[in-house]
Structures are given as structure tokens and as C-alpha cells.
mmCIF file of C-alpha atoms and ligand atoms in Angstrom:
data_model
loop_
_atom_site.group_PDB
_atom_site.id
_atom_site.type_symbol
_atom_site.label_atom_id
_atom_site.label_comp_id
_atom_site.label_asym_id
_atom_site.label_seq_id
_atom_site.Cartn_x
_atom_site.Cartn_y
_atom_site.Cartn_z
ATOM 1 C CA MET A 13 0.000 0.000 0.000
ATOM 2 C CA SER A 14 1.240 3.436 -0.873
ATOM 3 C CA LYS A 15 1.283 6.336 1.482
ATOM 4 C CA ALA A 16 -1.855 8.374 1.048
ATOM 5 C CA HIS A 17 -0.262 11.790 1.322
ATOM 6 C CA ARG A 18 3.120 11.450 -0.368
ATOM 7 C CA GLY A 19 4.929 9.799 -3.250
ATOM 8 C CA THR A 20 2.998 7.371 -5.387
ATOM 9 C CA GLY A 21 -0.153 8.006 -3.413
ATOM 10 C CA ILE A 22 -0.526 11.535 -4.742
ATOM 11 C CA ARG A 23 0.854 11.010 -8.260
ATOM 12 C CA ASN A 24 -2.646 10.920 -9.721
ATOM 13 C CA GLU A 25 -3.741 14.127 -8.030
ATOM 14 C CA ALA A 26 -3.742 17.355 -10.025
ATOM 15 C CA MET A 27 -0.385 19.113 -9.538
ATOM 16 C CA HIS A 28 0.587 16.140 -7.382
ATOM 17 C CA GLY A 29 -1.817 17.340 -4.744
ATOM 18 C CA ARG A 30 -0.363 20.830 -4.592
ATOM 19 C CA GLY A 31 -2.456 23.939 -4.684
ATOM 20 C CA LYS A 32 -3.852 26.730 -2.586
ATOM 21 C CA CYS A 33 -5.233 25.853 0.796
ATOM 22 C CA PRO A 34 -8.717 27.360 1.140
ATOM 23 C CA ARG A 35 -8.352 27.755 4.884
ATOM 24 C CA CYS A 36 -4.947 29.405 5.441
ATOM 25 C CA GLY A 37 -4.495 30.688 1.886
ATOM 26 C CA ASN A 38 -1.009 29.272 1.512
ATOM 27 C CA GLU A 39 -0.138 28.599 -2.101
ATOM 28 C CA ASN A 40 1.785 25.662 -3.478
ATOM 29 C CA VAL A 41 1.230 23.564 -0.406
ATOM 30 C CA LYS A 42 -0.070 20.009 -0.556
ATOM 31 C CA VAL A 43 -3.809 20.081 -0.045
ATOM 32 C CA LEU A 44 -4.637 16.473 0.610
ATOM 33 C CA TYR A 45 -6.896 16.431 3.614
ATOM 34 C CA GLU A 46 -10.635 16.451 3.023
ATOM 35 C CA LYS A 47 -12.505 18.298 5.710
ATOM 36 C CA GLU A 48 -16.024 19.566 5.985
ATOM 37 C CA ILE A 49 -15.996 23.287 6.698
ATOM 38 C CA ASP A 50 -19.290 25.195 6.892
ATOM 39 C CA GLY A 51 -21.124 22.368 5.197
ATOM 40 C CA ASN A 52 -18.883 21.936 2.164
ATOM 41 C CA ASN A 53 -16.134 19.427 1.707
ATOM 42 C CA VAL A 54 -12.827 21.128 1.004
ATOM 43 C CA LYS A 55 -9.272 19.940 0.726
ATOM 44 C CA ILE A 56 -6.895 21.591 3.141
ATOM 45 C CA CYS A 57 -3.195 21.394 3.980
ATOM 46 C CA LYS A 58 -1.807 19.305 6.791
ATOM 47 C CA PHE A 59 -1.261 22.323 9.020
ATOM 48 C CA CYS A 60 -4.928 23.273 8.874
ATOM 49 C CA ASN A 61 -5.848 19.632 9.316
ATOM 50 C CA ALA A 62 -3.796 19.535 12.512
ATOM 51 C CA GLN A 63 -5.244 22.833 13.699
ATOM 52 C CA LEU A 64 -8.823 21.682 13.169
ATOM 53 C CA LYS A 65 -7.990 18.445 14.896
ATOM 54 C CA ASN A 66 -6.645 20.334 17.901
ATOM 55 C CA ILE A 67 -9.671 22.634 17.977
ATOM 56 C CA ALA A 68 -12.001 19.650 17.855
ATOM 57 C CA ARG A 69 -10.049 17.948 20.599
ATOM 58 C CA LYS A 70 -10.203 21.038 22.819
ATOM 59 C CA GLU A 71 -13.929 21.411 22.201
ATOM 60 C CA ALA A 72 -14.516 17.780 23.037
ATOM 61 C CA ARG A 73 -12.558 18.251 26.228
ATOM 62 C CA ALA A 74 -14.442 21.455 27.122
ATOM 63 C CA GLY A 75 -17.736 19.707 26.468
ATOM 64 C CA LYS A 76 -16.727 16.849 28.692
ATOM 65 C CA ALA A 77 -15.639 19.245 31.446
ATOM 66 C CA ALA A 78 -18.911 21.164 31.185
ATOM 67 C CA ALA A 79 -20.882 17.958 31.425
ATOM 68 C CA ALA A 80 -18.865 16.901 34.461
ATOM 69 C CA ALA A 81 -19.397 20.297 36.073
ATOM 70 C CA ALA A 82 -23.136 20.082 35.413
ATOM 71 C CA ALA A 83 -23.228 16.625 36.930
ATOM 72 C CA ALA A 84 -21.280 17.860 39.953
ATOM 73 C CA THR A 85 -23.710 20.716 40.547
ATOM 74 C CA GLU A 86 -26.704 18.429 40.075
ATOM 75 C CA ALA A 87 -25.456 15.743 42.419
ATOM 76 C CA PRO A 88 -25.712 17.688 45.721
ATOM 77 C CA ALA A 89 -29.234 18.803 44.805
ATOM 78 C CA GLU A 90 -30.302 15.198 44.409
ATOM 79 C CA ALA A 91 -28.753 14.056 47.663
HETATM 80 ZN ZN1 LIG B 125 -4.002 25.424 5.218
#
């Protein structure tokens, strides 16, 4: 199996996967990562992919913390 984001894996892509990233606006970067942004599927560079991943991870963590806090405040009321 070839690597999905380098070498043979991107030979069939237009410009070998290089282009302008719609998110950060960098030109001539490899835009190989499909992400859904505002409802439409776009291809972004690996830096934006990592950023979105980190944002999602932080949000998931914040959501979990909020849920835990809500549970903590509810618990004494029940007891
Ligand atoms: Zn980008």
C-alpha cells in the first residue's frame, strides 16, 4: 500500500496534490486532507488539518468538562 499523502499516493492528483489551501491561503502547499468546513467538503493542507484536529479535541474536552461540572452541581441537589 502506498502512502496516502506522499509519493505514489498523490501522483494521480492534479499538480501532485499541490495547490492553494482554502483555509490558510497558503499557495503551493499540498492540499490532501478532506474536511467539511461550513457544510462543504474542502481539501486543506496538513497544518490546517492539525489545527482543526486540535480545535475539535479542545472542544470535546471542554464539552466533557462542562458535562462533568453540570453533573457535579446536580449531584448535591439530588442528595
Ligand atoms: Zn491550510
